[in-house]
Amino acid sequence: MTTTTVSKISDHVGQDVELKGWCYNFRSSGKIFFLQFRDGTGRVQVVYSKGDLSEEQWEALQSIRLESSVILSGLVKEDSRAPSGFELEGRGITVVQVAEEGYPIGKKDHGPDFLLDNRHLWLRSERQWAVQRVRDQIIRSTYDWFQENGFVKFDTPVLTPTSCEGTTELFEMDYFSGEGDETKAYLAQSGQLYLEAGIMSLGRAFDFGPVFRAEKSKTRRHLTEFWMMDAEGAYVEHKENMEIQEALICRIVKDVMEKRAHELKVLERDVEALAKVQAPFPRLTHAEAVAKLRELGSDIGDKDDLGADDETILTKQYDKPIFIEKYPAEVKAFYMKRDPENEGLALNNDLLAPEGYGEIIGGSQREDDYETLMKRIAEHDLDPEPFQWYVDLRRYGSVPHSGFGYGLERIVAWVCGLHHVRETIPFPRLINRISP
Ligand code: 4AD
Ligand code: MG
């Protein structure tokens, strides 16, 4: 008998197969036993008739509890009424472990805290399974797109001597014995600065890894540990930087729609909305966005960054992601190049996802002039010493360059249609949560 998986069951219609996994539900009516089976690749119902089994096997079935691990065999039959399109006529059953009584996660509505406390088990639920499979696809599509477009994977460090995105949300720790500031280390907020060194060797590069922000607020968009993809390109200027972001996001959404259609259905995602994610995305300047927001009732000031509520209101007006470019330089990071047409503005962009999701990407052209960059470091009250290596890049063959970073969990939340980013990462770290 062939051992297979639920995902490959269609290749075995009319055959007896063996499956290894778990029983996520069951129901018995006298001489018939319905076992709901999952194996990581999918879900299928197995129907046992008492007459087809030995006494011993039928007894084994009766001992099953929710989430028991099982190895079973059965005859594969097509069944248009079944969600999977197939059903198994049960032949044999081995219970690998009889799960303890009282599996904590049931059908009743549990609150978010209960589910998060039981995250190690909650991950088995069908929706959580679907979310993780979409997340995996987004990661794969990102690697694929970059590889096809000449970007090299370049790993940046997590332990760093400086901050990248300001000092308010830094995780700080004691490092080994060193002189003065060398005793401090910070968890990376973004690999960007190191990636800028990488592209002076590789031309185009990207990183992908966990980053850390000591976010002091509880919002549906913020985690303290999340996965960021930073991309950077030598000789890429502001406009092309946005074109790269647009192409990457279109590819991700297209792949998920094609390859994870079943998962999107499980999540009851409105795929019509995703189908509209096609280039070109609307481009607004920060000033245009502010004017529009005021029309919509926001009290945003000319020089304000967009708040979460502003992003929600604004993105509900569009059915595609939107670029907001050229923010007032003073609300943005020290490394951003200024707009030659208006020194008060940064050559940067955010990309906001539609349907109220808001910022998924932050990017900019980088300051490439040594003197100007030193001035910016001073203006931002940063100690220039640990940035020496970074400014060195402007001393030896400096070139115009740009890049951007995406927050993986923000993209997963949007593509899956989830309200909160906490469901997008296997084990979320939030202001008030570090376990399980
Ligand atoms: O906009 P940010 O802060 O940009 C940077 O860090 C740049 N150095 C990236 C670069 O140019 N290479 O962060 C990038 C993205 C945001 O757009 C958002 O999607 C996500 O990271 N992000 C968060 N996601 C979850 N929780 C948080 N606390 C996040 N903070 C930022
Ligand atoms: Mg940002």
Short mmCIF file of N, CA, C and O and ligand atoms in Angstrom, two decimals, residues 164-165 189-190 192 213 215 221-223 226 228 230 335 359-363 366 403-407 410, ligand 1:
data_model
loop_
_atom_site.label_atom_id
_atom_site.label_comp_id
_atom_site.label_asym_id
_atom_site.label_seq_id
_atom_site.Cartn_x
_atom_site.Cartn_y
_atom_site.Cartn_z
N CYS A 164 19.16 52.04 13.66
CA CYS A 164 18.92 52.38 12.26
C CYS A 164 17.73 53.31 12.15
O CYS A 164 17.74 54.26 11.39
N GLU A 165 16.71 53.06 12.95
CA GLU A 165 15.46 53.80 12.81
C GLU A 165 15.15 54.62 14.06
O GLU A 165 14.04 54.55 14.59
N GLN A 189 16.96 46.92 14.14
CA GLN A 189 15.61 47.38 13.80
C GLN A 189 15.37 47.20 12.31
O GLN A 189 14.25 47.31 11.83
N SER A 190 16.47 46.99 11.56
CA SER A 190 16.43 46.86 10.10
C SER A 190 17.86 46.58 9.68
O SER A 190 18.79 47.07 10.32
N GLN A 192 19.14 47.53 6.94
CA GLN A 192 19.43 48.47 5.85
C GLN A 192 20.86 48.98 5.77
O GLN A 192 21.49 48.93 4.71
N ARG A 213 11.68 45.86 17.71
CA ARG A 213 11.35 47.25 18.07
C ARG A 213 10.58 47.23 19.39
O ARG A 213 9.56 46.55 19.49
N GLU A 215 8.26 48.49 20.80
CA GLU A 215 7.04 49.28 20.61
C GLU A 215 6.29 49.35 21.94
O GLU A 215 5.94 48.33 22.51
N ARG A 221 -1.13 46.65 14.35
CA ARG A 221 -0.09 46.61 13.32
C ARG A 221 1.32 46.39 13.87
O ARG A 221 2.26 46.29 13.09
N HIS A 222 1.47 46.40 15.19
CA HIS A 222 2.82 46.38 15.76
C HIS A 222 3.14 45.12 16.55
O HIS A 222 2.39 44.68 17.40
N LEU A 223 4.32 44.59 16.26
CA LEU A 223 4.91 43.50 17.03
C LEU A 223 6.23 44.02 17.57
O LEU A 223 6.81 44.96 17.00
N PHE A 226 9.56 41.14 14.64
CA PHE A 226 8.89 40.83 13.38
C PHE A 226 9.93 40.57 12.30
O PHE A 226 11.12 40.74 12.52
N MET A 228 11.58 41.31 8.74
CA MET A 228 11.68 42.36 7.73
C MET A 228 12.53 41.87 6.57
O MET A 228 13.49 41.13 6.74
N ASP A 230 14.68 43.68 3.76
CA ASP A 230 15.23 44.93 3.25
C ASP A 230 15.83 44.65 1.88
O ASP A 230 16.49 43.62 1.70
N TYR A 335 19.26 59.06 7.22
CA TYR A 335 19.98 58.59 6.02
C TYR A 335 19.27 58.95 4.71
O TYR A 335 19.78 58.66 3.64
N GLU A 359 0.50 51.12 6.08
CA GLU A 359 1.90 50.94 5.69
C GLU A 359 2.37 49.48 5.72
O GLU A 359 2.32 48.81 6.74
N ILE A 360 2.88 49.05 4.57
CA ILE A 360 3.53 47.73 4.51
C ILE A 360 5.01 47.86 4.15
O ILE A 360 5.79 46.96 4.40
N ILE A 361 5.37 49.00 3.49
CA ILE A 361 6.76 49.20 3.08
C ILE A 361 7.19 50.63 3.42
O ILE A 361 6.40 51.56 3.30
N GLY A 362 8.45 50.77 3.83
CA GLY A 362 9.07 52.08 3.94
C GLY A 362 10.36 52.05 3.13
O GLY A 362 11.13 51.09 3.25
N GLY A 363 10.58 53.06 2.30
CA GLY A 363 11.79 53.07 1.48
C GLY A 363 12.26 54.47 1.19
O GLY A 363 11.54 55.45 1.45
N ARG A 366 19.04 57.05 -0.59
CA ARG A 366 19.90 57.32 0.56
C ARG A 366 20.82 58.50 0.27
O ARG A 366 21.26 58.70 -0.87
N GLY A 403 16.65 51.95 -1.46
CA GLY A 403 16.17 50.65 -0.99
C GLY A 403 14.89 50.81 -0.20
O GLY A 403 14.36 51.92 -0.04
N PHE A 404 14.43 49.69 0.30
CA PHE A 404 13.17 49.70 1.04
C PHE A 404 13.11 48.46 1.93
O PHE A 404 13.88 47.51 1.76
N GLY A 405 12.18 48.50 2.87
CA GLY A 405 11.99 47.35 3.75
C GLY A 405 10.52 47.04 3.86
O GLY A 405 9.70 47.96 4.00
N TYR A 406 10.17 45.77 3.79
CA TYR A 406 8.77 45.41 4.06
C TYR A 406 8.64 44.66 5.36
O TYR A 406 9.56 43.98 5.80
N GLY A 407 7.50 44.84 6.00
CA GLY A 407 7.17 44.10 7.22
C GLY A 407 6.36 42.88 6.80
O GLY A 407 5.23 43.03 6.34
N ARG A 410 2.81 42.48 8.26
CA ARG A 410 1.82 43.43 7.73
C ARG A 410 1.29 42.94 6.38
O ARG A 410 0.12 43.07 6.08
O1 4AD B 1 9.33 51.93 7.76
P1 4AD B 1 10.43 51.20 8.48
O2 4AD B 1 10.73 51.64 9.85
O3 4AD B 1 11.69 51.26 7.53
C1 4AD B 1 12.93 50.77 7.84
O4 4AD B 1 13.23 50.16 8.82
C2 4AD B 1 13.93 50.97 6.73
N1 4AD B 1 15.30 50.89 7.29
C3 4AD B 1 13.72 49.92 5.68
C4 4AD B 1 14.64 50.08 4.51
O5 4AD B 1 14.61 51.12 3.88
N2 4AD B 1 15.43 49.09 4.20
O6 4AD B 1 10.05 49.65 8.55
C5 4AD B 1 9.81 48.93 7.37
C6 4AD B 1 8.51 48.15 7.48
C7 4AD B 1 7.27 49.01 7.70
O7 4AD B 1 6.79 49.54 6.49
C8 4AD B 1 6.31 48.02 8.30
O8 4AD B 1 5.72 47.23 7.28
C9 4AD B 1 7.22 47.13 9.11
O9 4AD B 1 8.53 47.31 8.61
N3 4AD B 1 7.19 47.46 10.53
C10 4AD B 1 6.58 46.72 11.48
N4 4AD B 1 5.88 45.57 11.39
C11 4AD B 1 5.41 45.02 12.52
N5 4AD B 1 5.60 45.56 13.75
C12 4AD B 1 6.31 46.70 13.89
N6 4AD B 1 6.55 47.18 15.10
C13 4AD B 1 6.84 47.33 12.71
N7 4AD B 1 7.58 48.43 12.49
C14 4AD B 1 7.79 48.49 11.16
#
